[in-house]
Short mmCIF file of C-alpha atoms in Angstrom, two decimals:
data_model
loop_
_atom_site.label_atom_id
_atom_site.label_comp_id
_atom_site.label_asym_id
_atom_site.label_seq_id
_atom_site.Cartn_x
_atom_site.Cartn_y
_atom_site.Cartn_z
CA MET A 31 -14.79 18.56 15.44
CA THR A 32 -12.95 20.83 13.52
CA ALA A 33 -10.53 18.22 11.70
CA ASN A 34 -13.54 17.30 9.53
CA ILE A 35 -13.14 20.97 7.46
CA PRO A 36 -10.78 21.81 5.10
CA TRP A 37 -9.53 24.28 6.31
CA SER A 38 -7.33 25.42 2.88
CA GLU A 39 -10.68 25.22 1.02
CA ARG A 40 -12.06 28.23 3.05
CA ARG A 41 -13.46 31.25 0.84
CA THR A 42 -13.07 34.78 1.99
CA SER A 43 -16.74 36.89 1.77
CA SER A 44 -17.37 38.63 -1.22
CA PHE A 45 -18.39 41.68 0.80
CA SER A 46 -14.07 41.80 1.31
CA ASP A 47 -11.96 44.91 0.93
CA GLY A 48 -9.18 43.24 0.95
CA ALA A 49 -7.71 44.50 4.09
CA ASN A 50 -7.94 41.74 6.68
CA THR A 51 -11.78 43.12 7.38
CA CYS A 52 -13.81 40.34 6.40
CA VAL A 53 -15.21 36.61 6.97
CA GLU A 54 -13.81 33.38 5.99
CA VAL A 55 -15.50 30.48 5.99
CA ALA A 56 -15.00 26.67 5.06
CA HIS A 57 -17.52 23.58 4.89
CA GLY A 58 -16.78 20.16 6.47
CA PRO A 59 -19.10 17.94 5.82
CA SER A 60 -21.28 17.94 9.41
CA VAL A 61 -20.08 21.55 10.54
CA VAL A 62 -19.16 25.21 9.29
CA GLY A 63 -15.72 27.00 10.64
CA VAL A 64 -16.56 30.86 10.55
CA TRP A 65 -13.35 33.23 10.90
CA ASP A 66 -13.12 36.76 11.65
CA THR A 67 -10.09 37.53 9.33
CA LYS A 68 -8.93 40.52 12.40
CA HIS A 69 -8.67 38.44 15.09
CA ARG A 70 -7.10 34.99 13.63
CA GLU A 71 -5.39 34.22 16.70
CA SER A 72 -8.96 33.14 18.13
CA GLY A 73 -9.59 30.43 16.12
CA PRO A 74 -12.86 29.98 13.88
CA ILE A 75 -16.37 29.47 15.24
CA VAL A 76 -17.24 26.41 14.12
CA VAL A 77 -20.94 25.55 14.13
CA PRO A 78 -23.79 22.74 12.50
CA ARG A 79 -24.05 23.12 8.51
CA ALA A 80 -27.94 23.64 9.38
CA ARG A 81 -27.73 26.27 12.13
CA TRP A 82 -25.39 28.05 9.10
CA ALA A 83 -27.73 27.88 6.63
CA ALA A 84 -30.51 28.46 8.70
CA PHE A 85 -28.55 31.86 9.42
CA VAL A 86 -27.31 32.72 6.15
CA ALA A 87 -31.20 31.91 5.69
CA ARG A 88 -32.35 34.55 7.87
CA LEU A 89 -29.79 37.06 6.58
CA LYS A 90 -30.53 37.26 2.83
CA ASP A 91 -34.48 37.32 4.44
#
């Protein structure tokens, strides 16, 4: 599932303080990968795009 995520195109949170205490996100065709930059060795959490969109919408509410 993680093979179709363009890892090199991941984006850092706009709330990042530049000290590796942020979240990075990469969008693939059907899934999204999310990293905690303090624990990169754990790898990304991968979720379906629809679930990620619902999560982000809920945060904005």
